[in-house]
Amino acid sequence: MNNLALFDLDHTLLPIDSDYEWGQFLVRTGAVDPLQFKRRNDAFFEQYKAGTLDPVEYLEFALGTLARFPRGELDAMHRQFMREVIQPAILPQARALLQKHRDAGDLVAIITATNRFVTAPIAKELGVEHLIAAIPEEDAAGNLTGRLLGIPTSGPGKVAHTHAWLERIGKPLASFERSHFYSDSHNDIPLLSIVTHPVATNPNAALATHATSLGWPLLHLFND
């Protein structure tokens, strides 16, 4: 494997935000208090879009919500979420882009700020073995405690987690001839800036401006 292909998940490989949609799913199915949860979830989503989100505060909110449910119940809820929300949102263009890199023999990974409970089944559905995501603490029985292990996988944290993962598998970033990172968000500029081939994918306005100024390619995966 001479090349590396990293992918953000939400609004990059998916045309939706899986974390936000998971919250909406909890509201819709009556698993959480609809008014209180939706108000907080919407506020965090607006902060994310504005680039002002405190990732630890958000993750503690999201993981605290998960900690209310026994693991078996959570897993059953997630299977329903996959059927109703995620699988219909996975488009052929995203699968084709991933397959292009697999066919080239690239090492493929998803790196996302969304927690591993929400995203691990999505990565599996997309056929991606390697997932770098926020890690929820679990107790001995596999139930989530509501706490985050380590630092968030967002902004500069994506850089730290990517380097740590590559060190664990014995393939430092510099060992790859070409390294790609596909992302939609200006929050990912730190990681986009250290790969050899950054691709602004379905970019928000801030990333589109930054990418254009640096001559990075823009990929509109879902409407080209």
mmCIF file of C-alpha atoms in Angstrom:
data_model
loop_
_atom_site.group_PDB
_atom_site.id
_atom_site.type_symbol
_atom_site.label_atom_id
_atom_site.label_comp_id
_atom_site.label_asym_id
_atom_site.label_seq_id
_atom_site.Cartn_x
_atom_site.Cartn_y
_atom_site.Cartn_z
ATOM 1 C CA MET A 1 0.000 0.000 0.000
ATOM 2 C CA ASN A 2 1.796 3.080 -1.246
ATOM 3 C CA ASN A 3 -1.087 5.495 -0.852
ATOM 4 C CA LEU A 4 -3.458 6.555 1.913
ATOM 5 C CA ALA A 5 -7.079 7.652 1.506
ATOM 6 C CA LEU A 6 -8.770 9.287 4.499
ATOM 7 C CA PHE A 7 -12.433 10.260 4.492
ATOM 8 C CA ASP A 8 -14.539 12.419 6.730
ATOM 9 C CA LEU A 9 -18.011 10.912 7.113
ATOM 10 C CA ASP A 10 -20.807 13.432 7.644
ATOM 11 C CA HIS A 11 -21.603 15.556 4.572
ATOM 12 C CA THR A 12 -18.590 13.963 2.875
ATOM 13 C CA LEU A 13 -19.407 10.294 2.314
ATOM 14 C CA LEU A 14 -22.938 10.831 3.603
ATOM 15 C CA PRO A 15 -25.168 13.701 2.438
ATOM 16 C CA ILE A 16 -26.399 13.975 6.039
ATOM 17 C CA ASP A 17 -24.866 14.420 9.504
ATOM 18 C CA SER A 18 -25.137 11.021 11.194
ATOM 19 C CA ASP A 19 -24.658 12.462 14.677
ATOM 20 C CA TYR A 20 -27.415 15.025 14.250
ATOM 21 C CA GLU A 21 -29.700 12.494 12.594
ATOM 22 C CA TRP A 22 -29.144 10.040 15.448
ATOM 23 C CA GLY A 23 -30.396 12.755 17.797
ATOM 24 C CA GLN A 24 -33.408 13.360 15.566
ATOM 25 C CA PHE A 25 -34.061 9.619 15.537
ATOM 26 C CA LEU A 26 -34.052 9.508 19.353
ATOM 27 C CA VAL A 27 -36.576 12.342 19.397
ATOM 28 C CA ARG A 28 -38.753 10.773 16.698
ATOM 29 C CA THR A 29 -38.891 7.384 18.411
ATOM 30 C CA GLY A 30 -39.663 8.898 21.801
ATOM 31 C CA ALA A 31 -36.419 7.694 23.395
ATOM 32 C CA VAL A 32 -35.637 11.167 24.785
ATOM 33 C CA ASP A 33 -37.618 14.192 25.877
ATOM 34 C CA PRO A 34 -38.369 15.801 22.516
ATOM 35 C CA LEU A 35 -38.334 19.485 23.403
ATOM 36 C CA GLN A 36 -35.326 19.514 25.700
ATOM 37 C CA PHE A 37 -33.167 17.210 23.587
ATOM 38 C CA LYS A 38 -34.001 18.789 20.242
ATOM 39 C CA ARG A 39 -33.273 22.260 21.597
ATOM 40 C CA ARG A 40 -29.804 21.231 22.783
ATOM 41 C CA ASN A 41 -29.064 19.089 19.712
ATOM 42 C CA ASP A 42 -30.030 21.909 17.350
ATOM 43 C CA ALA A 43 -27.940 24.425 19.297
ATOM 44 C CA PHE A 44 -24.857 22.195 19.124
ATOM 45 C CA PHE A 45 -25.392 21.639 15.388
ATOM 46 C CA GLU A 46 -25.512 25.396 14.766
ATOM 47 C CA GLN A 47 -22.306 25.806 16.783
ATOM 48 C CA TYR A 48 -20.671 23.091 14.685
ATOM 49 C CA LYS A 49 -21.617 24.812 11.436
ATOM 50 C CA ALA A 50 -20.301 28.112 12.808
ATOM 51 C CA GLY A 51 -17.030 26.552 13.931
ATOM 52 C CA THR A 52 -17.656 27.454 17.593
ATOM 53 C CA LEU A 53 -18.521 24.017 18.943
ATOM 54 C CA ASP A 54 -16.756 22.830 22.099
ATOM 55 C CA PRO A 55 -16.220 19.187 21.092
ATOM 56 C CA VAL A 56 -15.810 17.872 24.627
ATOM 57 C CA GLU A 57 -19.017 19.564 25.788
ATOM 58 C CA TYR A 58 -20.909 18.160 22.829
ATOM 59 C CA LEU A 59 -19.523 14.635 23.173
ATOM 60 C CA GLU A 60 -20.353 14.552 26.870
ATOM 61 C CA PHE A 61 -23.923 15.541 25.958
ATOM 62 C CA ALA A 62 -24.145 12.902 23.221
ATOM 63 C CA LEU A 63 -22.506 10.135 25.237
ATOM 64 C CA GLY A 64 -24.493 11.042 28.335
ATOM 65 C CA THR A 65 -27.636 10.472 26.301
ATOM 66 C CA LEU A 66 -26.386 7.043 25.224
ATOM 67 C CA ALA A 67 -25.508 6.097 28.797
ATOM 68 C CA ARG A 68 -29.182 6.136 29.771
ATOM 69 C CA PHE A 69 -29.860 2.912 27.869
ATOM 70 C CA PRO A 70 -28.636 -0.676 28.380
ATOM 71 C CA ARG A 71 -26.264 -1.699 25.614
ATOM 72 C CA GLY A 72 -28.591 -4.292 24.141
ATOM 73 C CA GLU A 73 -31.355 -1.724 23.821
ATOM 74 C CA LEU A 74 -28.950 0.772 22.276
ATOM 75 C CA ASP A 75 -27.774 -1.735 19.695
ATOM 76 C CA ALA A 76 -31.358 -2.579 18.723
ATOM 77 C CA MET A 77 -32.127 1.133 18.366
ATOM 78 C CA HIS A 78 -29.063 1.564 16.171
ATOM 79 C CA ARG A 79 -30.086 -1.278 13.878
ATOM 80 C CA GLN A 80 -33.388 0.509 13.332
ATOM 81 C CA PHE A 81 -31.508 3.774 12.749
ATOM 82 C CA MET A 82 -29.359 2.089 10.111
ATOM 83 C CA ARG A 83 -32.402 0.706 8.289
ATOM 84 C CA GLU A 84 -34.492 3.866 8.407
ATOM 85 C CA VAL A 85 -31.932 6.656 8.132
ATOM 86 C CA ILE A 86 -28.432 5.619 7.121
ATOM 87 C CA GLN A 87 -28.868 2.934 4.480
ATOM 88 C CA PRO A 88 -31.224 5.105 2.372
ATOM 89 C CA ALA A 89 -28.702 7.957 2.601
ATOM 90 C CA ILE A 90 -25.723 5.967 1.290
ATOM 91 C CA LEU A 91 -25.461 6.898 -2.367
ATOM 92 C CA PRO A 92 -23.693 5.067 -5.206
ATOM 93 C CA GLN A 93 -21.251 7.942 -5.711
ATOM 94 C CA ALA A 94 -19.847 7.478 -2.214
ATOM 95 C CA ARG A 95 -19.468 3.731 -2.613
ATOM 96 C CA ALA A 96 -17.794 4.252 -6.002
ATOM 97 C CA LEU A 97 -15.253 6.720 -4.587
ATOM 98 C CA LEU A 98 -14.321 4.322 -1.805
ATOM 99 C CA GLN A 99 -14.070 1.449 -4.282
ATOM 100 C CA LYS A 100 -11.794 3.468 -6.554
ATOM 101 C CA HIS A 101 -9.273 3.756 -3.734
ATOM 102 C CA ARG A 102 -9.657 0.122 -2.725
ATOM 103 C CA ASP A 103 -9.075 -0.966 -6.326
ATOM 104 C CA ALA A 104 -5.898 1.132 -6.353
ATOM 105 C CA GLY A 105 -4.669 -0.759 -3.306
ATOM 106 C CA ASP A 106 -4.845 2.268 -1.027
ATOM 107 C CA LEU A 107 -5.146 2.085 2.735
ATOM 108 C CA VAL A 108 -8.645 3.468 3.367
ATOM 109 C CA ALA A 109 -9.937 4.910 6.639
ATOM 110 C CA ILE A 110 -12.807 7.040 7.879
ATOM 111 C CA ILE A 111 -11.954 9.706 10.437
ATOM 112 C CA THR A 112 -14.893 11.444 12.033
ATOM 113 C CA ALA A 113 -15.725 13.653 14.996
ATOM 114 C CA THR A 114 -18.857 11.576 15.567
ATOM 115 C CA ASN A 115 -18.538 8.911 18.243
ATOM 116 C CA ARG A 116 -17.703 5.293 17.504
ATOM 117 C CA PHE A 117 -21.054 3.930 18.722
ATOM 118 C CA VAL A 118 -22.899 5.868 16.023
ATOM 119 C CA THR A 119 -20.317 5.434 13.267
ATOM 120 C CA ALA A 120 -18.888 1.901 13.550
ATOM 121 C CA PRO A 121 -21.936 0.256 11.923
ATOM 122 C CA ILE A 122 -21.872 2.937 9.207
ATOM 123 C CA ALA A 123 -18.213 2.265 8.416
ATOM 124 C CA LYS A 124 -19.010 -1.459 8.247
ATOM 125 C CA GLU A 125 -21.917 -0.798 5.872
ATOM 126 C CA LEU A 126 -19.535 1.221 3.669
ATOM 127 C CA GLY A 127 -17.007 -1.606 3.714
ATOM 128 C CA VAL A 128 -14.335 0.445 5.487
ATOM 129 C CA GLU A 129 -12.310 -1.561 7.988
ATOM 130 C CA HIS A 130 -10.445 1.305 9.633
ATOM 131 C CA LEU A 131 -12.402 3.869 11.645
ATOM 132 C CA ILE A 132 -10.991 6.718 13.712
ATOM 133 C CA ALA A 133 -13.773 8.182 15.844
ATOM 134 C CA ALA A 134 -14.445 9.599 19.291
ATOM 135 C CA ILE A 135 -14.258 6.710 21.750
ATOM 136 C CA PRO A 136 -16.956 6.297 24.384
ATOM 137 C CA GLU A 137 -15.923 4.724 27.663
ATOM 138 C CA GLU A 138 -17.596 1.388 28.386
ATOM 139 C CA ASP A 139 -18.026 -0.492 31.646
ATOM 140 C CA ALA A 140 -17.252 -4.192 32.055
ATOM 141 C CA ALA A 141 -20.671 -5.128 30.689
ATOM 142 C CA GLY A 142 -20.244 -3.024 27.549
ATOM 143 C CA ASN A 143 -22.606 -0.281 28.657
ATOM 144 C CA LEU A 144 -21.589 3.278 27.863
ATOM 145 C CA THR A 145 -20.662 5.402 30.880
ATOM 146 C CA GLY A 146 -21.239 8.768 29.221
ATOM 147 C CA ARG A 147 -17.557 9.690 29.333
ATOM 148 C CA LEU A 148 -15.108 10.237 26.469
ATOM 149 C CA LEU A 149 -11.808 8.374 26.292
ATOM 150 C CA GLY A 150 -8.908 10.548 25.156
ATOM 151 C CA ILE A 151 -9.227 13.706 23.111
ATOM 152 C CA PRO A 152 -11.968 14.484 20.570
ATOM 153 C CA THR A 153 -11.437 13.462 16.943
ATOM 154 C CA SER A 154 -12.155 16.936 15.597
ATOM 155 C CA GLY A 155 -10.063 19.852 14.341
ATOM 156 C CA PRO A 156 -6.444 19.415 15.458
ATOM 157 C CA GLY A 157 -7.562 16.243 17.229
ATOM 158 C CA LYS A 158 -8.009 14.580 13.854
ATOM 159 C CA VAL A 159 -4.331 15.197 13.156
ATOM 160 C CA ALA A 160 -3.261 13.721 16.503
ATOM 161 C CA HIS A 161 -5.512 10.676 16.144
ATOM 162 C CA THR A 162 -4.415 10.068 12.542
ATOM 163 C CA HIS A 163 -0.733 10.130 13.491
ATOM 164 C CA ALA A 164 -1.388 7.848 16.479
ATOM 165 C CA TRP A 165 -3.300 5.325 14.345
ATOM 166 C CA LEU A 166 -0.627 5.300 11.635
ATOM 167 C CA GLU A 167 2.084 4.790 14.249
ATOM 168 C CA ARG A 168 0.171 1.825 15.706
ATOM 169 C CA ILE A 169 0.073 0.113 12.308
ATOM 170 C CA GLY A 170 3.686 1.008 11.531
ATOM 171 C CA LYS A 171 2.924 3.309 8.594
ATOM 172 C CA PRO A 172 3.763 6.947 9.415
ATOM 173 C CA LEU A 173 2.200 9.576 7.186
ATOM 174 C CA ALA A 174 5.511 10.374 5.491
ATOM 175 C CA SER A 175 5.819 6.755 4.331
ATOM 176 C CA PHE A 176 2.996 7.177 1.810
ATOM 177 C CA GLU A 177 3.744 8.460 -1.682
ATOM 178 C CA ARG A 178 0.301 10.051 -1.837
ATOM 179 C CA SER A 179 -2.084 10.786 1.004
ATOM 180 C CA HIS A 180 -5.637 11.924 0.319
ATOM 181 C CA PHE A 181 -8.134 13.433 2.711
ATOM 182 C CA TYR A 182 -11.697 14.144 1.644
ATOM 183 C CA SER A 183 -13.713 16.525 3.818
ATOM 184 C CA ASP A 184 -16.562 19.015 3.585
ATOM 185 C CA SER A 185 -15.688 21.213 6.559
ATOM 186 C CA HIS A 186 -13.350 24.064 7.423
ATOM 187 C CA ASN A 187 -13.036 22.359 10.813
ATOM 188 C CA ASP A 188 -10.850 19.791 9.035
ATOM 189 C CA ILE A 189 -8.348 22.266 7.586
ATOM 190 C CA PRO A 190 -5.629 21.085 10.037
ATOM 191 C CA LEU A 191 -5.682 17.543 8.596
ATOM 192 C CA LEU A 192 -6.326 18.688 5.031
ATOM 193 C CA SER A 193 -3.186 20.801 5.302
ATOM 194 C CA ILE A 194 -0.796 17.924 6.044
ATOM 195 C CA VAL A 195 -1.797 15.401 3.370
ATOM 196 C CA THR A 196 -0.344 15.520 -0.134
ATOM 197 C CA HIS A 197 -3.775 15.525 -1.809
ATOM 198 C CA PRO A 198 -6.481 17.417 0.109
ATOM 199 C CA VAL A 199 -9.904 17.304 -1.549
ATOM 200 C CA ALA A 200 -12.628 19.734 -0.473
ATOM 201 C CA THR A 201 -15.646 17.444 -0.857
ATOM 202 C CA ASN A 202 -19.128 18.985 -0.869
ATOM 203 C CA PRO A 203 -17.368 21.900 0.862
ATOM 204 C CA ASN A 204 -19.065 24.423 3.088
ATOM 205 C CA ALA A 205 -18.513 28.068 2.159
ATOM 206 C CA ALA A 206 -15.527 28.578 4.451
ATOM 207 C CA LEU A 207 -13.718 25.492 3.168
ATOM 208 C CA ALA A 208 -14.560 26.274 -0.448
ATOM 209 C CA THR A 209 -12.977 29.715 -0.095
ATOM 210 C CA HIS A 210 -9.885 28.316 1.624
ATOM 211 C CA ALA A 211 -9.495 25.470 -0.862
ATOM 212 C CA THR A 212 -9.881 27.755 -3.869
ATOM 213 C CA SER A 213 -7.247 30.135 -2.524
ATOM 214 C CA LEU A 214 -4.773 27.256 -2.224
ATOM 215 C CA GLY A 215 -5.705 25.517 -5.460
ATOM 216 C CA TRP A 216 -7.110 22.445 -3.779
ATOM 217 C CA PRO A 217 -9.581 20.468 -5.900
ATOM 218 C CA LEU A 218 -13.281 20.765 -5.121
ATOM 219 C CA LEU A 219 -15.393 17.625 -5.439
ATOM 220 C CA HIS A 220 -19.186 17.877 -5.396
ATOM 221 C CA LEU A 221 -19.867 14.223 -4.825
ATOM 222 C CA PHE A 222 -23.638 14.335 -4.652
ATOM 223 C CA ASN A 223 -24.602 16.742 -7.438
ATOM 224 C CA ASP A 224 -21.994 16.395 -10.172
#
